[in-house]
């Protein structure tokens, strides 16, 4: 059906292509903030539950509309540009962060038949975008002309760069196994049930990627960039109203992306854990077979883990974060990448 | 052996898993939240809230203008003026409590020889300006009239322990 729609719009010429592209953008930009809104609500409820309280319960049934109320409030707030702030960069920074976060979704396949674009090096594309996202943070901290923001941006940048290395090496392991940078091919390489998922041969890399992902999104316990007790809010102290909301949105979109990527790279994406689940069904519908549902189930676990970890652990000290990144994660990934490389080469030559 | 145990504890993130298990268990335990305007926690009989001036059962105001409360008030929140009434008794012409100064220590109530000034158990009152929180004698008497039942009940219940 998607192909048919693409053909339909292609017949219109340039205008058709524009409309088609716009539709694709809307496909990402509309559902994501809604998902994020409910995720923020879930976060407040989960953390409340771990602390013997409820979290939001007033706005809408069970407080479900709380995030929308918050969003509405932020929309109507005045944007304050600090004195002597670089107004242009100050405004562009949150936009840049959101754009990079949303653009990553273009290549993420959510089921066997559902994705927006299928480019050859989609993994590389996502890595690239997450690196560009750092610029938004630097610009935000730099242009605000505030010590707190600047310190937060510096910390955040250092942290992102250190952990991106570990993340990149963890991805090298995946690429060595699959010989592909394409997310679809990576998922298809894991066909055949829970035992053929990448998580088993790449177990250390899986954990490194997971924890580095938490650090990469500046979430607890690696939220040095925000560090409420030291830096007020870190790189976005001076941003208010909708500019702050954009940073907030980007952070949560990035969290969802990391969770989806963990699932796609290591846990078989939309594959069912047991192949026989594909046989169960009637009228040609296999509700428990491979598909969107399994992706959602796995991703929700990792999204929950984000909140669970946040509710449990205190913040790392800054030098501890750097030590963990450089002295534990990077050597560990390097070591395991060598093992994976030797093993794959061995099996190709002799196996 | 001890070192090997420590090694595995570190690398299997044993302490972290223990912590995660604790928070997970907490999630399914009953919550302590009280939904405030609908639900309220019980209040002590000795709760010190809004002030009131009481009357005797025959309608005569209790206050004899001894000024003990004004003297004892550590926040200087009470202002009293005195004059002789037509029947020759000593009465206040002005009895004012600045609620924004009051620290709710309850010493006025303790010092009062006739149990006139009391602190009720009402804490949900507000004013939109500073002036609204400046309670005059009429206002205090009105509070006393309105909540006399509650005030008397609390005092009677607590009398044995005073």
Short mmCIF file of C-alpha atoms in Angstrom, two decimals:
data_model
loop_
_atom_site.label_atom_id
_atom_site.label_comp_id
_atom_site.label_asym_id
_atom_site.label_seq_id
_atom_site.Cartn_x
_atom_site.Cartn_y
_atom_site.Cartn_z
CA UNK A 1 0.00 0.00 0.00
CA UNK A 2 2.85 2.33 0.82
CA UNK A 3 4.38 1.65 -2.58
CA UNK A 4 1.05 2.40 -4.23
CA UNK A 5 0.84 5.72 -2.40
CA UNK A 6 4.39 6.59 -3.41
CA UNK A 7 3.53 5.87 -7.05
CA UNK A 8 0.36 7.91 -6.78
CA UNK A 9 2.24 10.95 -5.56
CA UNK A 10 5.14 10.41 -7.97
CA UNK A 11 2.69 10.88 -10.86
CA UNK A 12 2.10 14.48 -9.75
CA UNK A 13 5.72 15.40 -10.40
CA UNK A 14 7.61 17.75 -8.12
CA UNK A 15 4.53 18.81 -6.17
CA UNK A 16 3.65 15.21 -5.54
CA UNK A 17 7.11 14.46 -4.20
CA UNK A 18 6.87 17.45 -1.88
CA UNK A 19 3.51 16.30 -0.56
CA UNK A 20 4.83 12.76 -0.17
CA UNK A 21 7.87 13.96 1.78
CA UNK A 22 5.69 16.16 3.93
CA UNK A 23 3.44 13.21 4.70
CA UNK A 24 6.46 11.19 5.74
CA UNK A 25 7.64 13.97 8.03
CA UNK A 26 4.20 14.15 9.62
CA UNK A 27 4.35 10.38 10.14
CA UNK A 28 7.32 10.95 12.43
CA UNK A 29 6.62 14.37 13.89
CA UNK A 30 3.04 13.72 14.93
CA UNK A 31 3.11 10.40 16.82
CA UNK A 32 6.46 10.98 18.52
CA UNK A 33 5.50 13.88 20.79
CA UNK A 34 2.37 11.97 21.77
CA UNK A 35 4.41 8.90 22.67
CA UNK A 36 6.82 11.13 24.57
CA UNK A 37 3.92 12.76 26.42
CA UNK A 38 2.71 9.41 27.68
CA UNK A 39 6.24 8.31 28.42
CA UNK A 40 6.77 11.34 30.63
CA UNK A 41 3.51 10.51 32.37
CA UNK A 42 4.69 6.91 32.80
CA UNK A 43 7.96 8.13 34.21
CA UNK A 44 6.22 10.19 36.86
CA UNK A 45 3.91 7.33 37.76
CA UNK A 46 6.69 4.73 37.94
CA UNK A 47 8.97 6.88 40.03
CA UNK A 48 6.02 7.76 42.23
CA UNK A 49 5.25 4.09 42.73
CA UNK A 50 8.80 3.32 43.83
CA UNK A 51 8.48 6.08 46.41
CA UNK A 52 5.12 4.94 47.79
CA UNK A 53 3.18 7.74 46.18
CA UNK A 54 1.02 8.14 43.08
CA UNK A 55 2.38 10.81 40.79
CA UNK A 56 -0.05 12.78 38.63
CA UNK A 57 -3.65 11.65 39.09
CA UNK A 58 -5.71 14.79 38.59
CA UNK A 59 -5.63 15.85 34.94
CA UNK A 60 -7.86 13.54 32.95
CA UNK A 61 -8.59 9.93 33.90
CA UNK A 62 -5.71 8.65 36.07
CA UNK A 63 -3.84 11.85 35.23
CA UNK A 64 -3.28 10.68 31.66
CA UNK A 65 -3.50 14.20 30.26
CA UNK A 66 -0.97 15.68 32.67
CA UNK A 67 1.77 15.92 30.04
CA UNK A 68 -0.53 17.75 27.65
CA UNK A 69 -1.42 20.23 30.36
CA UNK A 70 2.28 20.78 31.00
CA UNK A 71 2.92 21.21 27.29
CA UNK A 72 0.13 23.75 27.01
CA UNK A 73 1.57 25.70 29.90
CA UNK A 74 5.00 25.73 28.29
CA UNK A 75 3.60 26.83 24.96
CA UNK A 76 2.05 29.92 26.50
CA UNK A 77 5.09 30.89 28.48
CA UNK A 78 7.28 33.73 27.37
CA UNK A 79 10.66 32.87 25.90
CA UNK A 80 13.28 34.87 27.73
CA UNK A 81 16.51 35.64 25.98
CA UNK A 82 19.19 36.37 28.56
CA UNK A 83 21.05 39.63 28.31
CA UNK A 84 24.05 39.40 25.98
CA UNK A 85 23.02 35.93 24.88
CA UNK A 86 23.58 35.08 21.26
CA UNK A 87 19.96 35.25 20.27
CA UNK A 88 20.21 33.35 17.01
CA UNK A 89 22.17 30.40 18.35
CA UNK A 90 20.14 30.42 21.53
CA UNK A 91 16.98 29.86 19.50
CA UNK A 92 18.47 27.45 16.98
CA UNK A 93 20.02 25.12 19.58
CA UNK A 94 16.83 23.40 20.78
CA UNK A 95 15.56 23.13 17.22
CA UNK A 96 18.80 21.46 16.17
CA UNK A 97 18.55 18.97 19.00
CA UNK A 98 14.97 18.06 18.14
CA UNK A 99 15.64 17.81 14.42
CA UNK A 100 18.50 15.37 14.90
CA UNK A 101 16.49 13.33 17.37
CA UNK A 102 13.50 13.10 15.04
CA UNK A 103 15.48 12.55 11.87
CA UNK A 104 16.95 9.35 13.28
CA UNK A 105 13.47 7.87 13.15
CA UNK A 106 13.45 8.04 9.37
CA UNK A 107 15.53 4.89 9.04
CA UNK A 108 14.24 2.85 11.96
CA UNK A 109 12.21 -0.16 10.82
CA UNK A 110 9.42 -0.92 13.26
CA UNK A 111 8.25 -4.14 11.65
CA UNK A 112 8.84 -6.41 8.70
CA UNK A 113 6.96 -4.13 6.33
CA UNK A 114 6.94 -0.78 8.05
CA UNK A 115 9.69 1.79 7.72
CA UNK A 116 10.05 5.21 6.23
CA UNK A 117 13.27 4.87 4.27
CA UNK A 118 15.65 2.01 3.73
CA UNK A 119 19.15 3.33 3.14
CA UNK A 120 22.25 1.17 2.94
CA UNK A 121 24.17 2.60 5.89
CA UNK A 122 21.29 3.40 8.21
CA UNK A 123 23.34 2.54 11.29
CA UNK A 124 26.00 5.01 10.25
CA UNK A 125 23.30 7.60 9.61
CA UNK A 126 21.99 7.25 13.15
CA UNK A 127 25.48 7.49 14.63
CA UNK A 128 26.09 10.59 12.56
CA UNK A 129 22.87 12.24 13.68
CA UNK A 130 23.51 11.54 17.35
CA UNK A 131 26.90 13.22 16.97
CA UNK A 132 25.33 16.25 15.33
CA UNK A 133 22.87 16.43 18.21
CA UNK A 134 25.80 17.24 20.49
CA UNK A 135 26.21 20.51 18.62
CA UNK A 136 22.80 21.59 19.79
CA UNK A 137 23.85 21.05 23.37
CA UNK A 138 27.13 22.91 22.93
CA UNK A 139 25.38 25.80 21.21
CA UNK A 140 22.73 25.97 23.92
CA UNK A 141 25.32 26.11 26.67
CA UNK A 142 27.58 28.52 24.82
CA UNK A 143 25.04 30.99 23.57
CA UNK A 144 23.19 31.39 26.87
CA UNK A 145 26.06 33.38 28.40
CA UNK A 146 25.60 31.63 31.71
CA UNK A 147 28.18 29.77 33.77
CA UNK A 148 25.83 26.96 34.70
CA UNK A 149 24.74 26.39 31.15
CA UNK A 150 28.31 26.49 29.92
CA UNK A 151 29.53 24.03 32.54
CA UNK A 152 26.63 21.73 31.80
CA UNK A 153 27.32 21.87 28.09
CA UNK A 154 31.02 21.12 28.64
CA UNK A 155 30.25 18.16 30.85
CA UNK A 156 27.61 16.89 28.52
CA UNK A 157 29.89 17.15 25.50
CA UNK A 158 32.79 15.40 27.19
CA UNK A 159 30.48 12.66 28.36
CA UNK A 160 28.82 12.20 24.98
CA UNK A 161 32.11 12.02 23.16
CA UNK A 162 33.58 9.49 25.60
CA UNK A 163 30.56 7.26 25.51
CA UNK A 164 30.07 7.55 21.79
CA UNK A 165 33.39 5.73 21.42
CA UNK A 166 32.21 2.81 23.51
CA UNK A 167 28.89 2.82 21.67
CA UNK A 168 30.62 2.88 18.30
CA UNK A 169 32.78 -0.10 19.23
CA UNK A 170 29.74 -1.97 20.47
CA UNK A 171 28.20 -1.38 17.05
CA UNK A 172 31.35 -2.61 15.36
CA UNK A 173 30.67 -5.97 16.98
CA UNK A 174 27.20 -6.04 15.45
CA UNK A 175 28.52 -5.01 12.06
CA UNK A 176 31.21 -7.69 12.17
CA UNK A 177 28.57 -10.32 12.79
CA UNK A 178 26.14 -9.19 10.12
CA UNK A 179 28.48 -7.67 7.53
CA UNK A 180 25.94 -4.93 7.07
CA UNK A 181 25.21 -1.42 8.23
CA UNK A 182 21.57 -1.71 7.26
CA UNK A 183 19.16 -2.06 10.17
CA UNK A 184 16.77 -4.26 8.18
CA UNK A 185 19.53 -6.70 7.31
CA UNK A 186 20.76 -6.66 10.89
CA UNK A 187 17.32 -7.71 12.08
CA UNK A 188 16.97 -10.35 9.38
CA UNK A 189 20.33 -11.76 10.38
CA UNK A 190 18.83 -12.61 13.77
CA UNK A 191 16.02 -14.77 12.39
CA UNK A 192 15.29 -18.04 14.12
CA UNK A 193 14.27 -17.49 17.70
CA UNK A 194 15.80 -16.24 20.89
CA UNK A 195 19.05 -18.23 20.56
CA UNK A 196 20.09 -16.61 17.31
CA UNK A 197 19.75 -13.07 18.62
CA UNK A 198 22.94 -11.05 18.75
CA UNK A 199 22.72 -10.63 22.48
CA UNK A 200 24.36 -14.02 23.15
CA UNK A 201 27.58 -13.73 21.11
CA UNK A 202 27.81 -10.03 21.98
CA UNK A 203 26.73 -10.13 25.63
CA UNK A 204 29.34 -7.66 26.98
CA UNK A 205 28.75 -5.34 24.05
CA UNK A 206 25.02 -5.46 24.72
CA UNK A 207 25.49 -4.26 28.28
CA UNK A 208 28.05 -1.67 27.26
CA UNK A 209 25.70 -0.37 24.59
CA UNK A 210 22.81 -0.27 27.03
CA UNK A 211 24.68 1.65 29.75
CA UNK A 212 26.47 3.87 27.27
CA UNK A 213 23.04 4.58 25.80
CA UNK A 214 21.83 5.75 29.18
CA UNK A 215 24.90 7.98 29.43
CA UNK A 216 24.44 9.16 25.86
CA UNK A 217 20.93 10.41 26.57
CA UNK A 218 22.11 12.16 29.75
CA UNK A 219 19.81 10.12 31.92
CA UNK A 220 20.26 9.05 35.51
CA UNK A 221 22.61 7.91 36.93
CA UNK A 222 24.75 9.60 34.27
CA UNK A 223 22.90 12.92 34.20
CA UNK A 224 25.96 15.03 34.91
CA UNK A 225 24.92 17.52 32.28
CA UNK A 226 21.82 18.39 34.24
CA UNK A 227 22.99 17.66 37.77
CA UNK A 228 20.18 19.55 39.53
CA UNK A 229 22.09 19.74 42.78
CA UNK A 230 25.13 21.36 41.17
CA UNK A 231 24.17 23.01 37.92
CA UNK A 232 20.46 23.77 38.40
CA UNK A 233 19.56 22.24 35.04
CA UNK A 234 22.78 22.17 33.06
CA UNK A 235 22.96 23.30 29.48
CA UNK A 236 19.33 24.43 29.26
CA UNK A 237 19.13 26.54 32.43
CA UNK A 238 18.39 29.70 30.51
CA UNK A 239 15.88 28.15 28.15
CA UNK A 240 12.28 28.53 29.12
CA UNK A 241 8.87 27.90 27.66
CA UNK A 242 8.77 26.15 24.34
CA UNK A 243 12.55 26.18 23.88
CA UNK A 244 12.88 24.15 27.05
CA UNK A 245 10.04 21.89 25.95
CA UNK A 246 11.98 21.12 22.77
CA UNK A 247 15.04 20.04 24.75
CA UNK A 248 12.82 17.93 26.91
CA UNK A 249 11.15 16.38 23.89
CA UNK A 250 14.51 15.64 22.27
CA UNK A 251 15.81 13.95 25.39
CA UNK A 252 12.87 11.59 25.53
CA UNK A 253 12.91 10.91 21.80
CA UNK A 254 16.57 9.98 22.14
CA UNK A 255 15.71 7.64 24.98
CA UNK A 256 13.15 5.89 22.81
CA UNK A 257 15.61 5.70 19.93
CA UNK A 258 18.27 4.11 22.11
CA UNK A 259 15.75 1.57 23.40
CA UNK A 260 14.61 0.74 19.87
CA UNK A 261 18.20 0.44 18.69
CA UNK A 262 19.12 -1.93 21.52
CA UNK A 263 16.17 -4.09 20.54
CA UNK A 264 16.96 -3.96 16.82
CA UNK A 265 20.69 -4.55 17.16
CA UNK A 266 20.83 -7.10 19.92
CA UNK A 267 17.38 -8.50 20.64
CA UNK A 268 16.06 -9.41 17.23
CA UNK A 269 13.90 -6.36 16.57
CA UNK A 270 10.35 -7.42 15.79
CA UNK A 271 11.16 -11.15 15.86
CA UNK A 272 9.20 -13.37 18.19
CA UNK A 273 11.41 -15.09 20.77
CA UNK A 274 10.25 -18.56 19.75
CA UNK A 275 9.72 -19.46 16.09
CA UNK A 276 6.70 -21.67 16.82
CA UNK A 277 4.74 -18.55 17.79
CA UNK A 278 4.56 -17.82 14.06
CA UNK A 279 2.52 -21.01 13.57
CA UNK A 280 -0.16 -20.12 16.12
CA UNK A 281 -3.02 -18.21 14.59
CA UNK A 282 -6.17 -18.42 12.56
CA UNK A 283 -7.49 -16.90 9.34
CA UNK A 284 -3.94 -16.07 8.34
CA UNK A 285 -3.45 -13.76 11.30
CA UNK A 286 -0.68 -14.67 13.72
CA UNK A 287 -1.07 -12.28 16.64
CA UNK A 288 1.94 -13.65 18.51
CA UNK A 289 4.20 -14.01 15.47
CA UNK A 290 6.92 -11.67 14.27
CA UNK A 291 5.74 -8.12 14.10
CA UNK A 292 5.24 -4.72 15.61
CA UNK A 293 3.87 -6.13 18.85
CA UNK A 294 7.11 -7.85 19.80
CA UNK A 295 9.11 -4.72 19.07
CA UNK A 296 6.82 -2.74 21.34
CA UNK A 297 7.06 -5.30 24.12
CA UNK A 298 10.86 -5.32 24.04
CA UNK A 299 11.16 -1.55 23.70
CA UNK A 300 8.77 -0.97 26.59
CA UNK A 301 10.99 -3.11 28.79
CA UNK A 302 13.99 -0.91 28.03
CA UNK A 303 11.96 2.26 28.44
CA UNK A 304 10.85 0.97 31.79
CA UNK A 305 14.44 0.11 32.67
CA UNK A 306 15.35 3.76 32.12
CA UNK A 307 12.82 4.81 34.74
CA UNK A 308 13.63 1.93 37.03
CA UNK A 309 17.32 2.79 36.98
CA UNK A 310 16.53 6.43 37.52
CA UNK A 311 14.42 5.60 40.55
CA UNK A 312 17.14 3.43 42.03
CA UNK A 313 20.61 4.88 41.61
CA UNK A 314 22.18 8.11 42.80
CA UNK A 315 24.13 10.23 40.36
CA UNK A 316 27.72 9.30 39.50
CA UNK A 317 30.50 11.67 40.31
CA UNK A 318 32.02 13.28 37.25
CA UNK A 319 35.41 11.54 37.41
CA UNK A 320 33.65 8.24 38.03
CA UNK A 321 31.71 8.66 34.81
CA UNK A 322 34.87 9.39 32.89
CA UNK A 323 36.64 6.43 34.49
CA UNK A 324 33.78 4.10 33.69
CA UNK A 325 33.75 5.27 30.08
CA UNK A 326 37.46 5.25 29.34
CA UNK A 327 38.85 2.59 31.64
CA UNK A 328 36.05 0.03 31.64
CA UNK A 329 33.76 0.35 28.67
CA UNK A 330 36.27 1.13 25.93
CA UNK A 331 38.83 -1.58 26.84
CA UNK A 332 36.03 -4.07 27.31
CA UNK A 333 34.49 -3.33 23.93
CA UNK A 334 37.89 -3.31 22.19
CA UNK A 335 38.70 -6.69 23.70
CA UNK A 336 35.39 -8.18 22.70
CA UNK A 337 35.48 -6.72 19.20
CA UNK A 338 38.81 -8.48 18.63
CA UNK A 339 37.32 -11.75 19.86
CA UNK A 340 34.27 -11.34 17.62
CA UNK A 341 36.46 -10.46 14.64
CA UNK A 342 38.69 -13.49 15.14
CA UNK A 343 35.69 -15.75 15.67
CA UNK A 344 33.88 -14.59 12.54
CA UNK A 345 37.01 -14.84 10.44
CA UNK A 346 37.70 -18.29 11.90
CA UNK A 347 34.23 -19.54 11.09
CA UNK A 348 34.47 -18.16 7.57
CA UNK A 349 37.80 -19.81 6.91
CA UNK A 350 37.25 -23.14 8.62
CA UNK A 351 33.60 -23.39 9.58
CA UNK B 1 38.33 -16.90 47.61
CA UNK B 2 37.25 -13.58 49.04
CA UNK B 3 38.88 -11.77 46.15
CA UNK B 4 37.23 -14.03 43.60
CA UNK B 5 33.88 -13.39 45.26
CA UNK B 6 34.53 -9.66 45.14
CA UNK B 7 35.52 -9.90 41.48
CA UNK B 8 32.28 -11.58 40.47
CA UNK B 9 30.26 -9.26 42.68
CA UNK B 10 31.76 -6.26 40.90
CA UNK B 11 31.43 -7.52 37.36
CA UNK B 12 28.00 -9.05 37.73
CA UNK B 13 26.82 -5.72 39.21
CA UNK B 14 25.50 -7.55 42.23
CA UNK B 15 24.96 -4.45 44.38
CA UNK B 16 23.13 -2.70 41.58
CA UNK B 17 20.82 -5.66 41.07
CA UNK B 18 20.06 -5.68 44.79
CA UNK B 19 19.10 -2.03 44.56
CA UNK B 20 16.94 -2.59 41.51
CA UNK B 21 15.17 -5.45 43.24
CA UNK B 22 14.36 -3.19 46.18
CA UNK B 23 12.78 -0.49 44.03
CA UNK B 24 10.86 -3.08 42.04
CA UNK B 25 9.41 -4.50 45.24
CA UNK B 26 8.53 -0.99 46.44
CA UNK B 27 6.47 -0.46 43.29
CA UNK B 28 3.92 -3.04 44.38
CA UNK B 29 3.60 -1.98 47.97
CA UNK B 30 0.68 0.13 49.20
CA UNK B 31 1.14 3.87 48.85
CA UNK B 32 0.95 6.38 51.62
CA UNK B 33 -0.56 9.26 49.64
CA UNK B 34 -3.53 11.08 51.16
CA UNK B 35 -5.61 12.78 48.47
CA UNK B 36 -5.80 15.98 50.42
CA UNK B 37 -8.98 17.91 49.71
CA UNK B 38 -11.02 14.69 49.59
CA UNK B 39 -9.14 12.79 52.27
CA UNK B 40 -7.73 14.27 55.43
CA UNK B 41 -5.51 12.88 58.11
CA UNK B 42 -6.89 13.03 61.65
CA UNK B 43 -5.84 16.08 63.65
CA UNK B 44 -4.70 16.20 67.23
CA UNK B 45 -6.94 17.85 69.83
CA UNK B 46 -3.96 20.05 70.56
CA UNK B 47 -3.64 21.22 66.97
CA UNK B 48 -2.78 24.92 66.89
CA UNK B 49 -4.51 26.63 63.99
CA UNK B 50 -6.63 29.73 63.52
CA UNK B 51 -7.29 31.92 66.54
CA UNK B 52 -10.67 32.45 68.16
CA UNK B 53 -12.10 34.41 71.07
CA UNK B 54 -14.62 32.45 73.12
CA UNK B 55 -17.75 33.48 74.97
CA UNK B 56 -19.48 32.11 78.04
CA UNK B 57 -22.71 30.23 77.55
CA UNK B 58 -24.73 33.31 78.44
CA UNK B 59 -23.15 35.19 75.54
CA UNK B 60 -20.78 37.27 77.60
CA UNK B 61 -17.29 37.45 76.13
CA UNK B 62 -14.70 35.74 78.28
CA UNK B 63 -11.85 38.18 77.74
CA UNK B 64 -11.13 40.35 80.78
CA UNK B 65 -8.38 42.35 79.07
CA UNK B 66 -5.62 41.21 81.40
CA UNK B 67 -3.14 41.59 78.52
CA UNK B 68 -1.24 38.44 79.51
CA UNK B 69 -1.43 37.10 75.97
CA UNK B 70 -0.11 40.35 74.56
CA UNK B 71 2.77 40.23 77.02
CA UNK B 72 3.63 36.61 76.40
CA UNK B 73 3.34 36.68 72.62
CA UNK B 74 6.90 36.14 71.30
CA UNK B 75 6.05 37.45 67.85
CA UNK B 76 4.25 40.55 69.10
CA UNK B 77 1.28 39.61 66.98
CA UNK B 78 -1.41 40.66 69.48
CA UNK B 79 -2.52 44.24 70.05
CA UNK B 80 -4.95 45.10 72.83
CA UNK B 81 -6.62 48.37 73.92
CA UNK B 82 -8.67 48.58 77.07
CA UNK B 83 -11.56 50.62 78.38
CA UNK B 84 -14.17 50.33 81.11
CA UNK B 85 -17.56 49.24 79.92
CA UNK B 86 -20.80 50.91 81.14
CA UNK B 87 -21.36 48.12 83.70
CA UNK B 88 -17.95 48.81 85.21
CA UNK B 89 -16.18 45.73 83.91
CA UNK B 90 -12.78 45.79 82.30
CA UNK B 91 -13.08 44.97 78.58
CA UNK B 92 -11.03 45.23 75.43
CA UNK B 93 -11.95 47.85 72.87
CA UNK B 94 -9.45 46.41 70.48
CA UNK B 95 -8.18 42.86 70.24
CA UNK B 96 -6.27 42.20 67.07
CA UNK B 97 -4.09 39.31 65.93
CA UNK B 98 -1.79 39.71 62.99
CA UNK B 99 -1.93 36.22 61.51
CA UNK B 100 1.05 36.87 59.31
CA UNK B 101 3.17 37.55 62.40
CA UNK B 102 1.82 34.72 64.53
CA UNK B 103 4.07 31.69 64.90
CA UNK B 104 1.30 29.46 66.32
CA UNK B 105 3.20 28.67 69.50
CA UNK B 106 0.00 28.57 71.53
CA UNK B 107 1.42 30.59 74.44
CA UNK B 108 -1.49 33.06 74.34
CA UNK B 109 -3.88 30.21 74.95
CA UNK B 110 -1.73 28.85 77.78
CA UNK B 111 -1.44 32.20 79.48
CA UNK B 112 -5.14 33.04 79.28
CA UNK B 113 -6.73 32.81 82.77
CA UNK B 114 -10.28 32.59 81.40
CA UNK B 115 -9.70 30.39 78.33
CA UNK B 116 -10.77 33.23 76.09
CA UNK B 117 -8.17 33.25 73.30
CA UNK B 118 -7.79 29.77 71.84
CA UNK B 119 -6.22 28.21 68.79
CA UNK B 120 -8.75 26.15 66.88
CA UNK B 121 -7.84 23.19 64.74
CA UNK B 122 -8.65 25.05 61.51
CA UNK B 123 -5.63 25.48 59.28
CA UNK B 124 -7.32 25.94 55.92
CA UNK B 125 -7.85 29.69 55.89
CA UNK B 126 -6.31 32.26 53.68
CA UNK B 127 -6.32 35.89 52.70
CA UNK B 128 -5.59 37.56 49.44
CA UNK B 129 -3.65 40.39 51.02
CA UNK B 130 -1.83 41.22 54.21
CA UNK B 131 -4.87 43.09 55.47
CA UNK B 132 -7.06 40.01 55.14
CA UNK B 133 -4.85 38.22 57.64
CA UNK B 134 -5.20 40.99 60.24
CA UNK B 135 -7.95 39.60 62.46
CA UNK B 136 -9.99 42.10 64.47
CA UNK B 137 -11.93 41.45 67.63
CA UNK B 138 -15.21 40.99 65.76
CA UNK B 139 -13.66 38.46 63.43
CA UNK B 140 -12.09 36.51 66.26
CA UNK B 141 -15.35 36.45 68.20
CA UNK B 142 -17.17 35.32 65.10
CA UNK B 143 -14.75 32.44 64.67
CA UNK B 144 -15.29 31.54 68.29
CA UNK B 145 -19.06 31.60 67.91
CA UNK B 146 -18.97 29.50 64.83
CA UNK B 147 -16.66 26.77 66.07
CA UNK B 148 -17.50 26.84 69.79
CA UNK B 149 -18.71 23.24 69.70
CA UNK B 150 -15.48 21.93 68.23
CA UNK B 151 -13.36 24.09 70.51
CA UNK B 152 -15.21 22.98 73.66
CA UNK B 153 -15.06 19.35 72.56
CA UNK B 154 -11.31 19.46 72.00
CA UNK B 155 -10.67 21.23 75.32
CA UNK B 156 -12.86 18.80 77.25
CA UNK B 157 -11.14 15.79 75.74
CA UNK B 158 -7.73 17.14 76.53
CA UNK B 159 -8.52 18.55 79.98
CA UNK B 160 -7.28 15.47 81.87
CA UNK B 161 -3.79 15.89 80.46
CA UNK B 162 -3.33 19.60 81.01
#
